Coordinates of C-alpha atoms and ligand atoms in Angstrom, one line a residue:
X25 CA -164.3 -152.7 -118.2
X26 CA -164.0 -154.4 -121.5
X27 CA -161.9 -152.5 -124.1
X28 CA -163.7 -151.4 -127.3
X29 CA -162.2 -152.1 -130.7
X30 CA -161.3 -149.1 -132.9
X31 CA -161.6 -149.9 -136.6
X32 CA -158.6 -148.8 -138.6
X33 CA -159.5 -147.6 -142.1
X34 CA -156.4 -147.1 -144.1
X35 CA -156.6 -144.6 -146.9
X36 CA -153.0 -144.5 -148.0
X37 CA -153.9 -145.7 -151.4
X38 CA -156.6 -143.1 -151.9
X39 CA -156.2 -139.9 -149.8
X40 CA -152.5 -140.8 -149.3
X41 CA -151.9 -141.0 -153.0
X42 CA -153.4 -137.5 -153.4
X43 CA -150.4 -136.3 -151.5
X44 CA -148.5 -133.8 -153.7
X45 CA -145.9 -135.7 -155.6
X46 CA -147.0 -139.2 -154.7
X47 CA -148.0 -141.5 -157.4
X48 CA -148.2 -145.3 -157.4
X49 CA -148.5 -147.8 -160.2
X50 CA -150.8 -150.8 -159.9
X51 CA -148.1 -153.2 -158.8
X52 CA -146.9 -150.8 -156.1
X53 CA -150.4 -150.4 -154.8
X54 CA -150.9 -154.1 -154.7
X55 CA -147.7 -154.6 -152.7
X56 CA -148.7 -151.9 -150.2
X57 CA -152.2 -153.4 -149.9
X58 CA -150.7 -156.8 -149.1
X59 CA -148.5 -155.2 -146.4
X60 CA -151.6 -153.4 -145.0
X61 CA -153.3 -156.8 -144.8
X62 CA -150.3 -158.2 -142.8
X63 CA -150.5 -155.1 -140.6
X64 CA -154.1 -156.1 -140.0
X65 CA -155.9 -152.9 -140.9
X66 CA -159.6 -153.5 -141.0
X67 CA -160.5 -151.6 -144.1
X68 CA -158.4 -150.6 -147.1
X69 CA -159.7 -147.7 -149.2
X70 CA -158.0 -148.8 -152.4
X71 CA -158.8 -145.9 -154.6
X72 CA -161.3 -143.7 -156.5
X73 CA -162.3 -146.1 -159.3
X74 CA -164.2 -143.7 -161.5
X75 CA -161.4 -141.2 -161.7
X76 CA -159.2 -143.1 -164.1
X77 CA -158.7 -146.5 -165.7
X78 CA -155.5 -147.0 -163.7
X79 CA -157.4 -146.3 -160.4
X80 CA -160.1 -148.7 -161.4
X81 CA -157.6 -151.5 -162.3
X82 CA -155.7 -151.0 -159.0
X83 CA -158.8 -151.3 -156.9
X84 CA -159.9 -154.3 -158.9
X85 CA -156.6 -156.1 -158.5
X86 CA -156.5 -155.4 -154.7
X87 CA -160.1 -156.5 -154.3
X88 CA -159.2 -159.8 -156.0
X89 CA -156.1 -160.5 -154.0
X90 CA -156.3 -159.0 -150.6
X91 CA -158.5 -160.4 -147.9
X92 CA -159.7 -157.4 -145.9
X93 CA -162.7 -155.1 -146.4
X94 CA -162.0 -153.1 -149.6
X95 CA -163.6 -149.7 -150.0
X96 CA -163.9 -147.8 -153.3
X97 CA -164.6 -144.1 -153.1
X98 CA -167.4 -142.5 -155.1
X99 CA -168.9 -139.1 -155.3
X100 CA -172.7 -139.0 -154.7
X101 CA -173.3 -139.8 -158.4
X102 CA -174.6 -143.0 -159.9
X103 CA -171.8 -143.3 -162.4
X104 CA -169.2 -143.2 -159.6
X105 CA -171.1 -145.6 -157.4
X106 CA -171.5 -148.1 -160.2
X107 CA -167.7 -147.8 -161.0
X108 CA -166.8 -148.3 -157.3
X109 CA -169.0 -151.4 -157.2
X110 CA -167.6 -152.9 -160.4
X111 CA -164.1 -152.4 -159.0
X112 CA -164.7 -154.0 -155.6
X113 CA -167.1 -156.7 -156.8
X114 CA -164.5 -159.5 -156.4
X115 CA -163.6 -158.5 -152.8
X116 CA -164.5 -161.0 -150.1
X117 CA -165.7 -158.0 -148.0
X118 CA -166.9 -154.9 -150.0
X119 CA -167.6 -151.4 -149.0
X120 CA -168.8 -148.4 -151.1
X121 CA -167.7 -145.1 -149.7
X122 CA -169.8 -142.2 -151.0
X123 CA -169.6 -138.6 -150.1
X124 CA -171.3 -135.2 -150.5
X125 CA -170.1 -131.8 -149.5
X126 CA -172.0 -130.3 -146.6
X127 CA -170.3 -127.1 -145.5
X128 CA -171.7 -123.8 -146.9
X129 CA -168.2 -123.1 -148.4
X130 CA -168.4 -126.3 -150.4
X131 CA -172.1 -126.0 -151.3
X132 CA -171.5 -122.5 -152.6
X133 CA -168.3 -123.6 -154.4
X134 CA -169.6 -126.8 -155.9
X135 CA -173.4 -126.3 -156.2
X136 CA -173.4 -122.7 -157.4
X137 CA -175.5 -123.4 -160.4
X138 CA -179.3 -122.5 -160.1
X139 CA -180.2 -126.1 -161.0
X140 CA -179.3 -127.0 -157.4
X141 CA -181.6 -124.4 -156.0
X142 CA -181.6 -120.6 -155.9
X143 CA -181.0 -120.0 -152.2
X144 CA -178.5 -121.6 -149.8
X145 CA -181.4 -123.3 -148.0
X146 CA -182.6 -124.8 -151.3
X147 CA -179.1 -126.0 -152.2
X148 CA -178.7 -127.6 -148.8
X149 CA -181.9 -129.5 -149.4
X150 CA -180.6 -130.7 -152.7
X151 CA -177.4 -132.0 -151.1
X152 CA -179.4 -133.7 -148.4
X153 CA -181.7 -135.4 -150.9
X154 CA -178.8 -136.4 -153.1
X155 CA -176.9 -137.9 -150.1
X156 CA -180.0 -139.9 -149.2
X157 CA -180.7 -141.1 -152.7
X158 CA -177.1 -142.1 -153.4
X159 CA -176.7 -144.1 -150.2
X160 CA -179.9 -145.9 -151.1
X161 CA -178.4 -146.5 -154.6
X162 CA -175.1 -147.8 -153.1
X163 CA -177.2 -150.1 -150.9
X164 CA -178.6 -151.8 -154.0
X165 CA -175.0 -153.2 -154.6
X166 CA -173.6 -153.8 -151.1
X167 CA -174.6 -153.9 -147.5
X168 CA -171.6 -152.1 -146.2
X169 CA -172.0 -148.4 -147.2
X170 CA -170.0 -145.6 -145.7
X171 CA -171.2 -142.0 -146.1
X172 CA -169.0 -139.0 -145.6
X173 CA -170.1 -135.4 -145.1
X174 CA -167.2 -133.6 -146.8
X175 CA -165.9 -130.6 -144.8
X176 CA -168.0 -131.7 -141.8
X177 CA -165.5 -129.8 -139.7
X178 CA -166.8 -126.5 -141.0
X179 CA -170.5 -127.6 -141.5
X180 CA -173.3 -126.1 -139.4
X181 CA -174.0 -128.7 -136.7
X182 CA -177.8 -128.7 -137.1
X183 CA -177.6 -129.3 -140.8
X184 CA -174.8 -131.9 -140.4
X185 CA -177.0 -133.8 -138.0
X186 CA -179.9 -133.8 -140.5
X187 CA -177.6 -135.1 -143.3
X188 CA -176.1 -137.8 -141.1
X189 CA -179.6 -138.9 -140.0
X190 CA -180.8 -139.1 -143.6
X191 CA -177.7 -141.1 -144.6
X192 CA -178.3 -143.6 -141.8
X193 CA -182.0 -143.8 -142.7
X194 CA -181.0 -144.6 -146.3
X195 CA -178.8 -147.4 -145.0
X196 CA -175.3 -146.1 -144.3
X197 CA -173.6 -148.4 -141.9
X198 CA -170.7 -146.0 -141.2
X199 CA -170.9 -142.3 -141.1
X200 CA -167.7 -140.3 -141.5
X201 CA -167.2 -136.8 -140.2
X202 CA -164.2 -135.5 -142.0
X203 CA -162.3 -132.4 -141.0
X204 CA -161.4 -132.0 -144.6
X205 CA -159.5 -128.7 -144.2
X206 CA -157.8 -129.6 -140.9
X207 CA -159.5 -126.5 -139.4
X208 CA -160.9 -127.7 -136.1
X209 CA -159.3 -127.9 -132.6
X210 CA -159.4 -131.2 -130.7
X211 CA -161.9 -130.0 -128.1
X212 CA -164.1 -128.5 -130.8
X213 CA -164.0 -131.6 -133.0
X214 CA -164.6 -134.0 -130.0
X215 CA -167.6 -131.9 -129.1
X216 CA -168.9 -132.1 -132.6
X217 CA -168.8 -135.9 -132.4
X218 CA -170.4 -135.9 -129.0
X219 CA -173.2 -133.6 -130.2
X220 CA -173.9 -135.8 -133.3
X221 CA -174.2 -138.7 -131.0
X222 CA -176.7 -136.8 -128.9
X223 CA -178.7 -135.3 -131.7
X224 CA -178.9 -137.9 -134.5
X225 CA -181.7 -140.2 -133.3
X226 CA -180.7 -143.2 -135.4
X227 CA -176.9 -142.9 -134.7
X228 CA -176.8 -146.2 -132.9
X229 CA -177.4 -147.9 -136.2
X230 CA -174.1 -146.8 -137.6
X231 CA -170.4 -146.5 -136.7
X232 CA -169.1 -143.0 -136.4
X233 CA -165.8 -142.5 -138.2
X234 CA -163.2 -139.7 -138.0
X235 CA -161.1 -138.5 -140.9
X236 CA -158.8 -135.6 -140.0
X237 CA -156.4 -133.6 -142.1
X238 CA -153.3 -132.1 -140.7
X239 CA -153.3 -128.5 -141.9
X240 CA -152.7 -127.2 -138.4
X241 CA -150.8 -130.3 -137.2
X242 CA -153.8 -131.6 -135.3
X243 CA -155.0 -134.6 -137.3
X244 CA -153.9 -137.2 -134.8
X245 CA -155.1 -135.2 -131.8
X246 CA -158.4 -134.6 -133.4
X247 CA -158.8 -138.2 -134.3
X248 CA -158.2 -139.2 -130.7
X249 CA -160.6 -136.6 -129.5
X250 CA -163.2 -138.1 -131.9
X251 CA -162.6 -141.5 -130.4
X252 CA -162.9 -140.3 -126.9
X253 CA -166.3 -138.8 -127.8
X254 CA -167.8 -141.9 -129.5
X255 CA -166.1 -142.5 -132.9
X256 CA -165.2 -146.1 -133.4
X257 CA -163.5 -145.9 -136.8
X258 CA -160.3 -143.9 -137.5
X259 CA -159.3 -143.1 -141.1
X260 CA -155.6 -142.6 -141.5
X261 CA -152.6 -143.1 -143.7
X262 CA -149.1 -144.6 -143.4
X263 CA -146.6 -141.8 -142.6
X264 CA -149.6 -139.4 -142.5
X265 CA -149.4 -138.7 -146.3
X266 CA -152.4 -137.2 -148.0
X267 CA -153.8 -134.0 -149.5
X268 CA -151.8 -130.9 -148.6
X269 CA -150.4 -131.4 -145.1
X270 CA -151.7 -134.9 -145.0
X271 CA -154.0 -137.1 -143.0
X272 CA -153.8 -138.5 -139.5
X273 CA -150.9 -140.8 -139.4
X274 CA -151.8 -144.5 -138.8
X275 CA -148.7 -145.3 -136.8
X276 CA -149.2 -142.3 -134.5
X277 CA -152.9 -143.0 -133.8
X278 CA -152.2 -146.7 -133.2
X279 CA -149.1 -146.1 -131.0
X280 CA -150.9 -143.4 -129.0
X281 CA -153.7 -145.9 -128.2
X282 CA -151.1 -148.6 -127.4
X283 CA -148.7 -146.6 -125.3
X284 CA -151.4 -144.9 -123.3
X285 CA -153.6 -147.9 -122.8
X286 CA -153.6 -146.9 -119.1
X287 CA -155.7 -143.9 -120.3
X288 CA -157.9 -145.4 -123.0
X289 CA -160.4 -148.2 -123.0
X290 CA -159.9 -148.9 -126.7
X291 CA -157.7 -151.2 -128.7
X292 CA -156.8 -151.8 -132.4
X293 CA -155.9 -155.1 -134.0
X294 CA -152.8 -153.6 -135.7
X295 CA -149.6 -155.7 -135.7
X296 CA -147.4 -152.8 -134.5
X297 CA -144.2 -154.7 -135.3
X298 CA -145.0 -154.4 -139.0
X299 CA -145.2 -150.6 -138.9
X300 CA -141.6 -149.8 -139.8
X301 CA -141.5 -151.9 -142.9
X302 CA -144.8 -150.6 -144.3
X303 CA -143.7 -147.1 -143.6
X304 CA -140.5 -147.5 -145.6
X305 CA -142.2 -149.3 -148.4
X306 CA -144.8 -146.5 -148.7
X307 CA -142.0 -143.9 -148.6
X308 CA -139.9 -145.6 -151.3
X309 CA -142.8 -146.3 -153.6
X310 CA -144.4 -142.8 -153.3
X311 CA -141.1 -140.9 -153.2
X312 CA -142.5 -139.0 -150.2
X313 CA -139.5 -138.7 -147.9
X314 CA -140.1 -139.2 -144.1
X315 CA -138.9 -136.2 -142.1
X316 CA -136.2 -137.4 -139.7
X317 CA -138.1 -136.1 -136.6
X318 CA -141.4 -137.8 -137.7
X319 CA -142.9 -139.5 -134.7
X320 CA -142.6 -143.4 -134.6
X321 CA -141.0 -143.9 -138.0
X322 CA -138.6 -141.0 -138.5
X323 CA -134.8 -141.7 -138.6
X324 CA -134.4 -139.9 -135.3
X325 CA -137.5 -141.2 -133.6
X326 CA -135.4 -143.4 -131.3
X327 CA -132.0 -141.6 -131.5
X328 CA -130.7 -140.2 -128.3
X329 CA -128.1 -137.5 -129.0
X330 CA -127.2 -135.6 -125.8
X331 CA -124.8 -137.1 -123.3
X332 CA -127.3 -136.8 -120.5
X333 CA -129.9 -138.7 -122.5
X334 CA -127.5 -141.4 -123.6
X335 CA -126.3 -141.9 -120.1
X336 CA -129.9 -142.1 -118.8
X337 CA -130.8 -144.6 -121.5
X338 CA -127.8 -146.8 -120.6
X339 CA -128.7 -146.9 -117.0
X340 CA -132.4 -147.3 -117.3
X341 CA -134.1 -147.3 -120.8
X342 CA -137.4 -146.0 -119.5
X343 CA -135.7 -142.7 -118.5
X344 CA -136.3 -141.3 -122.0
X345 CA -138.1 -144.0 -123.9
X346 CA -141.9 -144.4 -123.8
X347 CA -141.9 -147.3 -126.4
X348 CA -139.1 -149.5 -127.7
X349 CA -138.0 -149.3 -131.4
X350 CA -138.6 -153.1 -131.6
X351 CA -142.2 -152.5 -130.7
X352 CA -142.7 -150.8 -134.1
X353 CA -140.4 -153.1 -136.0
X354 CA -137.2 -151.0 -136.0
X355 CA -134.3 -153.5 -136.1
X356 CA -131.1 -152.8 -134.2
X357 CA -128.8 -154.6 -136.5
X358 CA -128.3 -153.6 -140.1
X359 CA -128.3 -156.5 -142.5
X360 CA -126.0 -155.9 -145.5
X361 CA -126.0 -157.9 -148.8
X362 CA -123.1 -157.9 -151.2
X363 CA -121.9 -159.3 -154.5
X364 CA -121.7 -162.8 -153.1
X365 CA -125.2 -162.9 -151.8
X366 CA -127.2 -165.4 -153.8
X367 CA -130.7 -165.3 -155.2
X368 CA -132.0 -167.1 -152.1
X369 CA -130.4 -164.6 -149.7
X370 CA -131.9 -161.7 -151.7
X371 CA -135.4 -163.4 -151.8
X372 CA -135.5 -164.0 -148.1
X373 CA -134.3 -160.5 -147.3
X374 CA -136.9 -159.0 -149.6
X375 CA -139.6 -161.1 -148.0
X376 CA -138.5 -159.8 -144.6
X377 CA -139.0 -156.3 -146.0
X378 CA -142.5 -157.2 -147.1
X379 CA -142.0 -157.7 -150.8
X380 CA -143.8 -160.7 -152.4
X381 CA -142.1 -161.6 -155.6
X382 CA -143.1 -164.0 -158.3
X383 CA -140.4 -165.8 -160.3
X384 CA -140.1 -163.1 -163.1
X385 CA -140.0 -160.3 -160.6
X386 CA -137.3 -162.1 -158.5
X387 CA -135.3 -162.6 -161.7
X388 CA -135.5 -158.9 -162.5
X389 CA -134.7 -158.0 -158.9
X390 CA -131.7 -160.3 -158.8
X391 CA -130.3 -158.9 -162.1
X392 CA -130.7 -155.4 -160.8
X393 CA -129.2 -156.4 -157.5
X394 CA -126.1 -157.9 -159.0
X395 CA -125.5 -154.8 -161.2
X396 CA -125.9 -152.6 -158.1
X397 CA -123.6 -154.9 -156.0
X398 CA -120.9 -154.6 -158.7
X399 CA -121.0 -150.8 -158.3
X400 CA -121.6 -150.7 -154.6
X401 CA -119.9 -153.2 -152.2
X402 CA -122.6 -153.1 -149.6
X403 CA -126.3 -153.2 -150.4
X404 CA -128.5 -152.0 -147.6
X405 CA -132.3 -152.4 -147.0
X406 CA -133.0 -148.9 -148.2
X407 CA -131.1 -149.7 -151.5
X408 CA -133.3 -152.7 -151.9
X409 CA -136.5 -150.7 -151.2
X410 CA -135.5 -148.1 -153.8
X411 CA -134.7 -150.9 -156.3
X412 CA -138.1 -152.4 -155.8
X413 CA -139.9 -149.1 -156.3
X414 CA -137.9 -147.6 -159.0
X415 CA -137.1 -150.6 -161.1
X416 CA -138.8 -153.9 -160.3
X417 CA -142.4 -152.7 -160.3
X418 CA -141.8 -150.0 -162.8
X419 CA -144.4 -150.3 -165.6
X420 CA -143.7 -149.4 -169.2
X421 CA -143.8 -145.7 -169.3
X422 CA -144.6 -143.6 -172.3
X423 CA -141.2 -142.0 -172.8
X424 CA -138.2 -144.1 -171.8
X425 CA -134.6 -143.0 -171.6
X426 CA -132.6 -144.9 -174.2
X427 CA -129.2 -143.3 -173.7
X428 CA -127.5 -140.0 -172.9
X429 CA -124.1 -138.4 -173.0
X430 CA -123.0 -135.3 -171.1
X431 CA -119.7 -133.4 -171.5
X432 CA -118.8 -130.8 -168.9
X433 CA -115.8 -129.3 -167.0
X434 CA -114.8 -126.1 -165.4
X435 CA -113.6 -124.7 -168.7
X436 CA -116.0 -126.4 -171.1
X437 CA -119.6 -125.5 -172.2
X438 CA -121.8 -128.2 -170.7
X439 CA -123.4 -130.1 -173.6
X440 CA -125.8 -133.1 -173.5
X441 CA -127.2 -135.5 -176.1
X442 CA -130.1 -137.7 -175.4
X443 CA -132.1 -140.4 -177.1
X444 CA -135.6 -141.2 -175.8
X445 CA -138.0 -143.8 -177.1
X446 CA -141.7 -144.6 -177.0
X447 CA -143.1 -147.9 -178.2
X448 CA -143.5 -146.4 -181.7
X449 CA -140.8 -143.7 -182.1
X450 CA -137.4 -142.4 -181.2
X451 CA -136.5 -138.8 -180.3
X452 CA -132.9 -137.5 -180.1
X453 CA -131.3 -134.1 -179.8
X454 CA -128.5 -132.1 -178.1
X455 CA -128.3 -128.9 -176.2
X456 CA -126.0 -126.8 -174.0
X457 CA -126.9 -125.4 -170.6
X458 CA -125.6 -123.7 -167.5
X459 CA -124.4 -127.0 -166.1
X460 CA -124.6 -130.7 -167.0
X461 CA -128.2 -131.2 -165.6
X462 CA -129.5 -128.0 -167.3
X463 CA -127.9 -129.1 -170.6
X464 CA -129.5 -132.6 -170.1
X465 CA -133.0 -131.1 -169.5
X466 CA -132.6 -128.7 -172.4
X467 CA -131.7 -131.7 -174.7
X468 CA -134.8 -133.6 -173.5
X469 CA -137.0 -130.5 -174.1
X470 CA -135.6 -130.1 -177.6
X471 CA -136.0 -133.8 -178.4
X472 CA -139.7 -133.9 -177.2
X473 CA -140.6 -130.3 -178.3
X474 CA -141.7 -129.3 -174.8
X475 CA -140.6 -126.7 -172.3
X476 CA -142.0 -127.4 -168.8
X477 CA -140.8 -125.2 -165.8
X478 CA -138.8 -127.1 -163.3
X479 CA -140.2 -125.9 -159.9
X480 CA -138.0 -127.9 -157.6
X481 CA -135.0 -130.3 -157.8
X482 CA -133.6 -132.3 -154.9
X483 CA -130.8 -134.7 -154.8
X484 CA -130.1 -137.0 -151.9
X485 CA -128.1 -140.0 -151.2
X486 CA -130.1 -143.1 -150.3
X487 CA -127.5 -144.5 -148.0
X488 CA -124.1 -143.4 -146.9
X489 CA -120.7 -143.8 -148.7
X490 CA -119.2 -142.6 -152.0
X491 CA -120.9 -145.3 -154.1
X492 CA -124.4 -144.6 -152.6
X493 CA -127.4 -144.5 -154.8
X494 CA -128.3 -140.9 -155.7
X495 CA -132.0 -140.2 -155.7
X496 CA -133.4 -137.2 -157.6
X497 CA -136.9 -135.9 -156.8
X498 CA -138.2 -133.1 -158.9
X499 CA -141.3 -131.2 -159.8
X500 CA -142.4 -129.6 -163.0
X501 CA -145.3 -127.2 -163.7
X502 CA -147.9 -127.4 -166.4
X503 CA -150.6 -124.7 -166.3
X504 CA -151.8 -124.7 -162.6
X505 CA -150.7 -128.4 -162.0
X506 CA -147.4 -129.8 -160.7
X507 CA -146.0 -133.2 -161.6
X508 CA -143.3 -135.0 -159.9
X509 CA -140.6 -137.5 -160.9
X510 CA -138.1 -139.7 -159.2
X511 CA -135.0 -141.3 -160.5
X512 CA -132.4 -143.4 -158.9
X513 CA -128.9 -144.5 -160.0
X514 CA -125.4 -144.5 -158.8
X515 CA -124.9 -141.9 -161.5
X516 CA -126.7 -138.7 -160.5
X517 CA -127.0 -137.4 -164.1
X518 CA -128.8 -140.6 -165.0
X519 CA -131.0 -140.2 -161.9
X520 CA -131.8 -136.7 -163.1
X521 CA -132.7 -137.8 -166.6
X522 CA -135.0 -140.5 -165.2
X523 CA -136.7 -138.2 -162.8
X524 CA -137.3 -135.5 -165.4
X525 CA -138.8 -138.1 -167.9
X526 CA -140.9 -139.6 -165.2
X527 CA -142.4 -136.1 -164.4
X528 CA -143.1 -135.7 -168.1
X529 CA -144.8 -139.1 -168.2
X530 CA -147.0 -138.0 -165.2
X531 CA -148.0 -135.0 -167.2
X532 CA -148.9 -137.1 -170.2
X533 CA -150.9 -139.4 -168.0
X534 CA -152.8 -136.4 -166.5
X535 CA -153.7 -135.1 -169.9
X536 CA -155.1 -138.5 -170.9
X537 CA -157.1 -138.8 -167.6
X538 CA -158.5 -135.2 -168.0
X539 CA -159.8 -136.3 -171.4
X540 CA -161.5 -139.4 -170.0
X541 CA -163.0 -137.5 -167.0
X542 CA -164.4 -134.8 -169.3
X543 CA -166.0 -137.6 -171.3
X544 CA -167.4 -139.2 -168.1
X545 CA -168.8 -135.8 -166.9
X546 CA -170.6 -135.2 -170.1
X547 CA -172.1 -138.7 -169.9
X548 CA -173.2 -138.2 -166.3
X549 CA -174.7 -134.8 -167.0
X550 CA -176.7 -136.4 -169.8
X551 CA -178.0 -139.1 -167.4
Ligands
KIV621 O1 -161.1 -135.2 -146.6 C1 -162.2 -135.6 -147.0 O2 -163.2 -135.0 -146.8 C2 -162.2 -136.8 -147.8 C3 -163.5 -137.4 -148.1 C4 -163.6 -137.9 -149.5 C5 -163.8 -138.5 -147.1 O3 -161.1 -137.3 -148.1
ZN622 ZN1 -159.4 -136.6 -146.9

């Protein structure tokens, strides 16, 4: 029997970026999108264009430079759909992905106002009509329209079938059945897909898609159950990042289908050997660390610790290995660069790692590399990845660290002085604290006249050795929202200052976006 293709819809740049703590600038998104193209994903959901000018710009850049189907997300609102189209208009293959909430939980929560109907039945009717109308509206821009029934996992099956049928009638070419809250069990989710296939009379006119969240650790299992019951598109993210506990992980879905090809009559077009590089790039750009025991891409995924296992592996690899590290691009030998490595050596290593640099970026990367190689004799791939994310693609931020000085010792009161600048102004102040980092943060607070709560602070070394880069990841809280920051340096006090300022910059960005969304909402209500 001929194997059927499973479409891989990557949403790392949209749902993945909604992962707590992850935030990507336009250049970082573009680099990831280029890697996803090399990985041969079929669709890249590049962002949610209406939500902010940065999102819009990122989707637009990707649409202009990356040659796979580019999807833009849109609520079932004209203003969103128009923005999504404007952002993807330059793509060679365009998709608008619009969604409505269909579960009673969501309908009650989001359509509570009487203008959507007085009873639940009336509200359901409104949602159905809105879904139909907005798919039709999206069709006026593009042929390829995807409709998602948000929280389909908890939506009443009969109603879900009606909404899906209406969306297909309005022209949807893909219908997505998200398990938004990661609530369903594989057998239950698989049955839901099978039932939709049975009940929705025009289902053959669209591709069924699965989009599973990982709240109970079942996102991949649910996605595979969906495929076994008729879905032909899987929505997933690199490293499984995404809202809350994340989405189905692309590498796990793809490798499950590859490794168990004896069991499945499906295939994907993914270049599995590219998986490791993309995974590391996404981790270093987002600052979302990969747990060591993460399947396929974790540090320990191919490590054999016990004597019995090592012995078994030496005698016959297959004893404990169901796939080789090489099959997902994990290299056996570690390439190390150093102070004497030239520009050419750096360029070709970065290209191997998936970074596409223009002349200016290469110059910046080389300057940073030589400074790092002066401090650190050996520069590893992970150092380069961090350098790319933290420095080379760094955009001008609102507050920048100009300089700092910290005095401390076991019999001294820790004291810090900082100077911070924006394009227009400079801020400077000093403060004491419980330790050098506390003193530093207090000095930044005093200089900027703010006082956010630091919710978490983590320090890790990027590679091994005394000169290793120290990476700080921290989270601050403002009202009910958290903002993260990341800083890297061979000096951990500098890493801390950079991370703290980055989280403050995220907060400033959020405040600006809130303002623009408020304006948009008032415009869309008036329409
Ligand atoms: O989880 C979800 O329901 C989503 C939709 C917008 C597809 O991300
Ligand atoms: Zn989602």
